[in-house]
Structure formats: C-alpha cells, structure tokens
Amino acid sequence: MRPACFALVDVDNFYVSCERVFDPSLNGRPVIVVGNNDQCCVARSSEVKAIGIKMGEPLFKLQPQIQRHGIIIRSSNYSLYGAMSARFSTILSALAPTVLEYSIDEAFLDLTSLQAHYDLSEHARGVKQTVLRWTGLPVCVGFSTSLTLAKLASRAAKKYPAARGVVDLTDPARQRRLMAITPVGDIWGVGPRIARKLRAMGIESALQLADTDPSLIRSRFSVVMERTVRDLQGEAHHRIETSPPAKGQIICSKSFGTRVTELADMLAAVTSYVVRAAEKLRSEKRVAGRLSVFLMTSRFLEHGGYSNEASSSLERPTADTRNLIVCATRLTRKLWKDGHRFTKAGVMLTDFRDPLCEQHDLFSTDARSQGRSQALMDTLDCINGSGLGRIQFARQRISEDSWGMKRERLSPNYLSRWSDIPEAK
DNA sequence: TCTGGGGTCCTAGGACCC
DNA sequence: TCTGGGGTCCTAGGACCC
C-alpha cells in the first residue's frame, strides 16, 4: 500500500494578489495591504518583502520606505477577499476528492487515492494553472506524505524559483535534504517560544527535530509537538476530516479608529460587535450558552494600562441579538473604568448548542415567544443580507464616528456590490 | 499621534463529588 | 498537630496558526 499523500495549495500574497486581479496596474509594483484602521501592514507583495518590511509593522514606522520605494497602500477589503477565497475553494473541490480549507488563502488536498492513477507533479501543475486561469490568483503547491511536510514543500515552492511553484516532497532522501536547511522555527507549529526552547536543547534544524525521539518531545512540550515530530518523520499523523468540526467560538473585536474614553461610545462599539457575532452564530445555525466581553488600552503603554475580561453564562442558550446585547451591556458596565483611553474591545461567544436540542424553559418563556424571536431574527438577517440596507439596533448608532474604523484606501467591492462591478470596455 | 482580527488546541489547576 | 485518593468537569491561560 502506498503511503498517504497530501498537497498544500497556498495563494501567493493573498490580499495583494486579490487587489491585483482587479487593478492590474499594481502588478510588478510594491504593494502593502493594511489592516483595519489603516495602521498595520497585514500583507506584502514580493517587492515589499524584498525591501525587508515585516508583517505586522505599523505604517507610521514605514513612512521613509514608502516614500523612497513608491509603495502603494491599500486598505483591507475583507468582503472582496472572502468572495475570492470562496471561488478558490470551489475550484479545488473539483480537483481532489477531499479538501480541507485551512485558512482564507490555503487548502490541503488529500491526493492519496489519486497516486495510482495520476502523475502527482503533473496534477499539481494542473491545479496551479487552473486556479490562475479561473481566478487570476497565483498559487504554489507542495505535496508530501504528511501535512507538516506538505506545508514545508509549499514553502519551498515559494522560496525557490527553480521549482516553478510546485514541489514534490514524497521522496524521503529529498525530505531530509530540505529539512537539513530549514531552521526549526520555520516548521508549521513551532513558534518563537518553542523554537527558543528547542535551540536551547541543541535542536537547530528541522532535520534535527525529525531525528529526536517523539516521546522525549512529548515530555518536554506537548502532544501537539509530538505529532509534529512524527509528521516530520513522514508518518501521516493528521488526517483530513471530510466534515470539519463545527466552530467552537466566535470572536468579534476591533481596534478603534480613535481612542474611546466615554462609556456610551464603548457600549455602542460592543453592541455592534454583538450584532455581528450574533449574525455569524445564526448563520452557523447554533445558539450560544456563554458570552464574554473584553476591553483594553494600548499594549504599548509604559504604565497605567488596563485590560480586563468578563464572561457570563446566558440564562438560556440563545442566538437572539437582543438577549445577547443585554448580557454584553451588563458585562461592559462592570468592566468599564473612567479615565482610560481604550484602544480595543471585543466580544466572544462560546458554549454552542444545537437550538433544536435545547429544552424549552418550563417557567419563564413559552415556545411561542421563542418562535417569535427566531422569526424576528430571520427577518432581520434577510433584510440585512438583501443589500437593500441595514436595520440597526438603537445603541449602535450613537456616535459611530468616534470609534468606527478608518479605511481610507479601500478598493471597490468588485464581487459583492452591484455598483462596484468592474466594466469591460 | 499611530502597533490587525479571528481562530484552534492543549494543559494546569480549582471546584466539587464520593 | 494531624488533613485520603480518585475521579470529573470547567475555566483560564499559553502557545500556535493565517
């Protein structure tokens, strides 16, 4: 029996590539996509990477380079990227029996059953060409006998131009050669903390880690790292689930456009996060049993910062925005402290249940009013999803200017707003 | 002046039970 | 003064990912 085989398909500089699909004048030029509030670099074109600009760097520190190299800045346009990502994964699902959408710009394919019938390198090149032709997005493909090695292969496909975007890492000797020149911190699952600890143990390269006893790694770290070691050894330890587990939590949080110093503004912001979180929850057809709120001042304050979190179980699991707002408001008031300049807040929903399995409360509310709640929320989602406008909750509208986010260099919503669809002339 | 947003998984430790 | 042992469940926090 042949060993398992997985491919990782990864879009190059995803956000920048999306912008370029609709604005080809950006091709070949240095482009940065900045996060919400236009403050932080979240995606870089290869030209920008070559200059040495790091992921996550704040824009205000980059002004000299931006001037010198004529770097073009775009605000992040998540509805455009989401729509492009959906097309990307639709195409992939036609090209492999099992697909795991790992993130907005990456997917694993299970090619195990195709090995007997196809030349996998050729198949991988076909995947690359098809995605490019049908979406305009450039991708790299790496494949190997485990997910961690596939990840390593796709990284090599990006790094070495000679690979022309496809790397076959199924051969064990080749695996060892690549791992020998890969620093341990570049392995999927090894972050800065673990890398430091591994180096202190004398493990510098991926190959050295692969040659370490997995049970030793387990005792010093955790089962997660043990799995990583076994993956590097070529055993397929992670499998791709055909039905991915349901989400376990929903977080909505954002940095503010300007500092928030008034409780009313904070309540408005938190309310609007609850509204979005509840929409996501209903789209998953779930109800939540627990809600948390967190708020914080700048992480970069020398002293006098404040950050806190509070959570509460809901009286009854719900997806009704109104009930969630009541709970979030109570928690926000509890956390609020005058005299601070808040930079960020968020809400988190957890403890999800299936609404159909939830027992109705015998005492307070009858089944009829629960039916009404659901009908109201359905109507709300339907109107808000129609593109005709949005119904909002009263508290959201108070002074949005004071906390709403800045996106001054936003590209049009080419794929999700009729008025923004590009014209071919 | 200005430092992203949204997730996952695991572990330790506390509360509680018999 | 001395303070069991074993189990479950929950939560907070840490580490990682893109």
XYZ file of C-alpha atoms (C1' of nucleotides) in Angstrom:
461
model
C 0.000 0.000 0.000
C 1.202 3.463 -0.862
C 1.717 5.994 1.909
C -0.701 8.873 2.299
C -0.200 11.950 0.173
C -1.334 15.488 0.919
C -0.913 18.701 -1.013
C -0.985 22.229 0.303
C -2.213 24.846 -2.136
C -1.331 28.321 -0.993
C -2.101 31.637 -2.703
C 0.906 33.948 -3.034
C 0.494 37.167 -1.008
C -3.252 36.587 -0.988
C -4.638 40.053 -0.205
C -2.219 41.765 -2.558
C -2.978 39.242 -5.302
C -6.724 39.885 -4.900
C -6.146 43.613 -5.307
C -4.044 42.976 -8.404
C -6.674 40.815 -10.078
C -8.941 43.841 -10.310
C -6.282 46.507 -10.689
C -3.511 45.188 -12.931
C -1.647 48.489 -12.675
C -0.436 47.124 -9.312
C 1.452 44.276 -10.995
C 5.183 44.460 -10.561
C 4.925 47.341 -8.118
C 5.452 47.259 -4.359
C 2.062 46.991 -2.597
C 1.100 46.800 1.076
C -2.372 45.944 2.332
C -3.004 47.464 5.749
C -5.315 46.140 8.471
C -8.354 47.819 9.902
C -7.828 51.459 10.777
C -5.104 51.613 8.149
C -2.438 51.240 10.774
C -0.708 47.963 10.380
C 0.824 46.020 7.493
C -1.091 42.748 7.008
C 0.022 41.691 3.526
C 3.003 42.497 1.358
C 3.801 41.981 -2.303
C 7.052 40.196 -3.087
C 8.663 43.555 -3.931
C 7.842 44.775 -0.426
C 9.157 41.594 1.182
C 12.390 42.089 -0.745
C 12.775 45.551 0.798
C 12.707 43.847 4.187
C 9.411 45.153 5.537
C 7.974 42.798 8.138
C 4.457 41.514 8.612
C 2.513 43.461 11.224
C 4.736 46.536 11.196
C 2.870 49.767 11.911
C 2.582 52.125 8.992
C 3.890 55.149 10.821
C 7.273 53.476 11.119
C 7.393 52.722 7.408
C 6.966 56.225 6.031
C 10.589 56.568 4.840
C 10.478 53.302 2.861
C 7.029 54.099 1.471
C 8.346 57.391 0.127
C 11.618 56.017 -1.147
C 10.207 52.997 -2.975
C 6.866 54.443 -4.008
C 4.971 51.736 -2.141
C 1.251 51.624 -2.860
C -1.057 51.231 0.142
C -4.473 49.554 0.102
C -6.930 49.197 2.990
C -8.013 45.620 3.572
C -11.213 44.733 1.784
C -12.411 41.599 3.521
C -15.601 41.142 1.556
C -13.588 41.056 -1.671
C -11.069 38.590 -0.210
C -13.825 36.381 1.184
C -15.513 36.187 -2.210
C -12.216 35.338 -3.927
C -11.475 32.696 -1.304
C -14.844 31.048 -1.932
C -14.033 30.780 -5.646
C -10.607 29.374 -4.869
C -12.003 26.581 -2.730
C -14.833 25.780 -5.143
C -12.265 25.156 -7.852
C -10.146 22.971 -5.586
C -13.084 20.811 -4.580
C -13.370 19.762 -8.215
C -9.686 18.801 -8.353
C -9.324 16.494 -5.338
C -11.576 14.029 -3.556
C -11.080 15.659 -0.140
C -10.319 19.296 0.566
C -9.664 20.969 3.881
C -9.995 24.744 3.789
C -7.300 25.585 6.225
C -7.430 29.362 6.030
C -8.652 32.121 3.759
C -5.763 31.517 1.367
C -4.691 27.914 1.872
C -6.190 24.471 1.469
C -4.984 20.926 1.961
C -5.922 18.293 -0.608
C -5.877 14.580 0.086
C -4.314 13.042 -3.000
C -3.755 9.564 -1.543
C -6.292 7.868 -3.775
C -5.073 9.657 -6.900
C -1.486 8.405 -6.741
C -2.215 5.172 -8.541
C -3.812 6.929 -11.485
C -2.021 10.242 -11.907
C 1.425 11.712 -12.032
C 1.041 13.927 -8.991
C 3.538 16.555 -10.127
C 1.575 16.984 -13.288
C -1.661 17.104 -11.345
C -0.210 19.762 -9.042
C 0.844 21.875 -12.014
C -2.695 21.485 -13.370
C -4.099 22.760 -10.079
C -1.830 25.773 -10.232
C -2.774 26.606 -13.805
C -6.497 26.096 -13.277
C -6.641 28.359 -10.231
C -4.667 31.039 -12.074
C -6.790 30.859 -15.181
C -10.148 30.838 -13.411
C -9.481 33.337 -10.610
C -6.349 35.243 -11.569
C -4.695 34.172 -8.304
C -1.124 32.799 -8.369
C -0.633 29.765 -6.115
C 2.125 27.390 -5.032
C 1.607 23.693 -4.442
C 3.677 21.385 -2.273
C 2.903 17.749 -1.612
C 4.267 15.044 0.635
C 3.352 12.206 2.943
C 2.157 14.299 5.908
C 0.532 17.681 6.375
C 3.593 19.207 8.035
C 5.840 18.057 5.205
C 3.333 19.301 2.614
C 3.498 22.653 4.325
C 7.276 22.579 4.155
C 7.081 21.645 0.470
C 4.815 24.561 -0.394
C 7.130 26.900 1.451
C 9.983 25.618 -0.689
C 7.822 26.045 -3.789
C 7.513 29.734 -2.924
C 11.095 30.204 -1.949
C 12.960 28.578 -4.817
C 12.140 29.999 -8.253
C 13.545 26.899 -9.950
C 10.641 24.907 -8.523
C 8.234 26.977 -10.645
C 5.640 26.871 -7.902
C 5.399 23.093 -7.402
C 7.448 20.884 -5.072
C 7.203 17.103 -4.791
C 8.481 16.127 -1.346
C 7.437 12.495 -1.300
C 10.962 11.095 -1.535
C 12.464 10.525 1.968
C 16.007 11.487 0.897
C 14.690 14.736 -0.505
C 12.729 15.349 2.700
C 15.931 15.054 4.692
C 17.868 17.380 2.404
C 15.196 20.076 2.673
C 14.816 19.664 6.436
C 18.576 19.969 6.898
C 18.484 23.531 5.570
C 15.226 24.517 7.305
C 15.580 26.305 10.651
C 13.459 24.694 13.335
C 11.452 27.889 13.800
C 10.176 27.684 10.214
C 8.259 24.478 10.864
C 4.488 24.677 10.977
C 3.540 24.535 14.659
C 6.864 25.785 16.001
C 6.512 29.385 17.109
C 9.114 31.678 18.668
C 8.782 30.300 22.200
C 9.121 26.669 21.281
C 11.900 27.434 18.796
C 13.906 29.113 21.544
C 13.441 26.156 23.851
C 14.409 23.704 21.110
C 17.556 25.653 20.286
C 18.472 25.596 23.935
C 18.287 21.801 23.658
C 20.668 21.945 20.696
C 17.992 21.391 18.065
C 18.523 23.957 15.346
C 17.217 22.434 12.136
C 14.035 20.661 11.106
C 16.102 17.560 10.455
C 17.460 17.520 13.988
C 13.918 17.726 15.294
C 12.816 14.919 12.992
C 15.627 12.775 14.408
C 14.598 13.392 18.024
C 12.639 10.820 19.991
C 8.965 11.853 19.850
C 8.323 10.729 23.412
C 11.090 12.995 24.674
C 9.465 15.884 22.829
C 6.127 14.972 24.313
C 7.505 15.043 27.832
C 9.225 18.404 27.337
C 6.427 20.038 25.287
C 3.036 18.543 24.486
C 1.223 16.032 22.324
C 0.936 18.714 19.649
C 4.695 18.878 19.251
C 4.967 15.126 19.373
C 2.598 14.950 16.424
C 4.699 17.488 14.576
C 7.802 15.340 15.048
C 6.018 12.264 13.757
C 4.755 14.270 10.810
C 8.320 15.303 10.001
C 9.301 11.658 10.121
C 6.874 11.149 7.265
C 4.106 9.399 9.128
C 0.764 10.914 8.282
C -0.436 11.760 11.712
C -3.021 14.364 10.958
C -5.780 13.273 8.642
C -8.169 15.459 6.760
C -11.663 15.227 8.145
C -14.303 15.233 5.480
C -16.784 17.047 7.685
C -14.857 19.698 9.577
C -15.902 20.115 13.209
C -18.303 22.954 13.877
C -16.813 26.192 15.131
C -16.189 26.369 18.837
C -16.140 30.101 19.273
C -16.990 33.318 17.510
C -14.965 36.432 18.211
C -15.729 39.930 17.020
C -13.233 42.527 18.039
C -11.570 45.574 16.592
C -9.210 48.328 17.389
C -10.905 51.697 17.447
C -10.278 54.379 14.857
C -9.668 56.802 17.721
C -9.366 56.202 21.461
C -12.588 55.609 23.353
C -12.952 57.494 26.623
C -16.735 57.527 27.107
C -18.853 54.634 28.299
C -21.573 55.454 25.747
C -19.097 55.011 22.894
C -17.830 51.767 24.351
C -21.380 50.444 24.667
C -22.054 51.407 21.059
C -18.947 49.560 19.881
C -19.614 46.459 21.961
C -23.227 46.413 20.802
C -22.183 46.455 17.176
C -19.749 43.570 17.785
C -22.538 41.599 19.419
C -24.736 42.262 16.392
C -22.103 40.839 14.051
C -21.279 37.903 16.294
C -24.957 37.006 16.572
C -25.300 37.106 12.786
C -22.398 34.694 12.436
C -23.895 32.479 15.114
C -27.241 32.272 13.333
C -25.549 31.544 10.034
C -23.990 28.516 11.744
C -27.484 27.551 12.952
C -26.350 27.479 16.555
C -27.188 29.116 19.855
C -24.565 30.226 22.370
C -24.533 29.468 26.073
C -21.848 31.898 27.079
C -20.751 35.422 26.229
C -17.568 37.296 27.128
C -16.579 40.906 26.703
C -13.049 42.246 26.819
C -11.628 45.724 26.616
C -8.106 47.073 26.687
C -5.905 50.118 26.468
C -2.762 50.195 24.348
C -0.372 47.282 24.794
C 2.438 49.740 24.317
C 1.752 51.953 27.298
C 4.643 52.085 29.711
C 2.340 52.072 32.721
C -1.218 52.799 33.671
C -2.699 50.416 31.118
C -5.853 48.493 31.847
C -7.186 45.374 30.274
C -9.928 43.141 31.531
C -12.354 40.472 30.518
C -15.638 39.251 31.929
C -17.927 36.477 30.900
C -21.289 35.192 31.829
C -23.418 32.178 31.100
C -26.684 33.057 29.460
C -29.835 32.210 31.298
C -30.798 30.126 28.321
C -28.635 29.485 25.235
C -29.711 31.927 22.550
C -28.968 33.442 19.161
C -31.288 36.385 19.741
C -29.304 39.590 19.326
C -31.458 41.376 21.905
C -30.681 38.933 24.689
C -27.003 38.967 23.848
C -26.920 42.772 23.887
C -28.476 42.834 27.351
C -25.803 40.486 28.647
C -22.923 42.280 26.900
C -24.101 45.637 28.203
C -24.115 44.378 31.751
C -20.590 42.984 31.380
C -19.284 46.146 29.731
C -20.591 48.319 32.543
C -18.929 46.011 35.011
C -15.574 46.245 33.232
C -15.683 49.955 32.487
C -13.280 52.282 34.266
C -13.296 56.018 33.776
C -10.089 57.801 32.916
C -8.642 55.288 30.464
C -8.157 55.686 26.736
C -9.358 52.393 25.319
C -7.901 51.122 22.049
C -9.773 47.918 21.527
C -12.722 45.839 22.659
C -14.401 42.658 21.610
C -16.992 40.039 22.340
C -16.712 36.280 22.238
C -19.479 33.690 22.024
C -18.815 30.133 23.186
C -20.535 27.021 24.508
C -22.518 26.405 21.336
C -25.540 24.159 21.241
C -27.918 22.937 18.651
C -31.107 25.010 19.036
C -33.318 22.027 18.233
C -31.925 20.054 21.155
C -32.383 22.823 23.687
C -35.091 22.220 26.241
C -37.657 24.941 26.458
C -37.779 26.695 29.765
C -40.755 25.419 31.727
C -41.371 28.586 33.633
C -40.485 31.882 32.062
C -40.921 31.865 28.322
C -43.130 29.632 26.288
C -42.360 28.036 22.989
C -44.413 30.607 21.165
C -42.258 33.516 22.163
C -39.151 31.561 21.176
C -40.714 31.055 17.789
C -41.310 34.788 17.580
C -37.711 35.505 18.496
C -36.484 33.289 15.719
C -38.901 34.772 13.200
C -37.727 38.261 14.105
C -34.051 37.323 13.764
C -34.707 35.568 10.445
C -36.415 38.685 9.129
C -33.567 40.854 10.330
C -30.934 38.653 8.643
C -32.978 38.511 5.497
C -33.257 42.300 5.196
C -29.660 42.935 6.184
C -28.448 40.315 3.736
C -30.508 41.649 0.845
C -28.217 44.547 0.009
C -31.112 46.996 0.414
C -29.795 48.484 3.631
C -29.281 47.537 7.218
C -31.555 47.551 10.218
C -29.574 48.535 13.273
C -30.054 48.466 16.994
C -30.535 51.861 18.590
C -27.353 51.869 20.614
C -25.106 51.085 17.648
C -25.805 54.407 16.016
C -24.637 56.646 18.807
C -21.507 58.441 17.712
C -20.068 55.822 15.407
C -17.589 58.444 14.195
C -15.797 58.327 17.468
C -14.923 54.638 17.365
C -15.621 53.357 13.856
C -12.710 52.211 11.800
C -10.750 54.056 9.183
C -10.385 52.569 5.718
C -9.350 55.410 3.523
C -7.737 53.459 0.730
C -10.332 50.784 0.177
C -10.715 49.119 -3.195
C -14.256 48.670 -4.548
C -16.272 45.539 -3.683
C -15.900 44.183 -7.181
C -17.644 40.919 -6.391
C -20.250 41.791 -3.809
C -21.766 45.154 -4.669
C -23.590 45.771 -7.933
C -22.373 49.338 -8.268
C -18.761 48.212 -7.872
C -18.643 45.572 -10.580
C -15.833 46.396 -12.996
C -16.769 47.322 -16.558
C -15.019 45.849 -19.572
C -14.627 48.461 -22.251
C -0.233 60.583 17.483
C -0.209 55.959 15.281
C 1.138 48.754 16.688
C -4.672 43.671 12.792
C -8.618 40.297 13.529
C -10.159 35.699 14.019
C -9.344 31.254 15.120
C -7.512 26.267 17.224
C -5.735 23.060 20.598
C -3.720 21.665 24.979
C -2.666 21.859 29.930
C -2.768 23.056 34.699
C -5.302 23.800 38.428
C -9.525 24.654 41.056
C -14.181 23.131 42.444
C -16.737 19.561 43.510
C -18.087 14.742 44.302
C -17.930 10.206 46.742
C -0.803 18.795 65.422
C -2.595 15.857 62.258
C -5.772 16.644 56.927
C -7.236 10.462 51.690
C -7.455 9.166 46.984
C -9.505 9.150 42.795
C -12.441 10.925 39.593
C -14.947 14.574 36.543
C -15.857 18.969 34.823
C -14.835 23.614 33.963
C -12.047 27.693 33.131
C -8.032 30.484 32.368
C -4.063 30.942 30.112
C -0.434 29.784 26.936
C 1.151 28.501 22.565
C 0.363 28.263 17.897
C -1.776 29.403 13.106
C -3.032 32.678 8.990
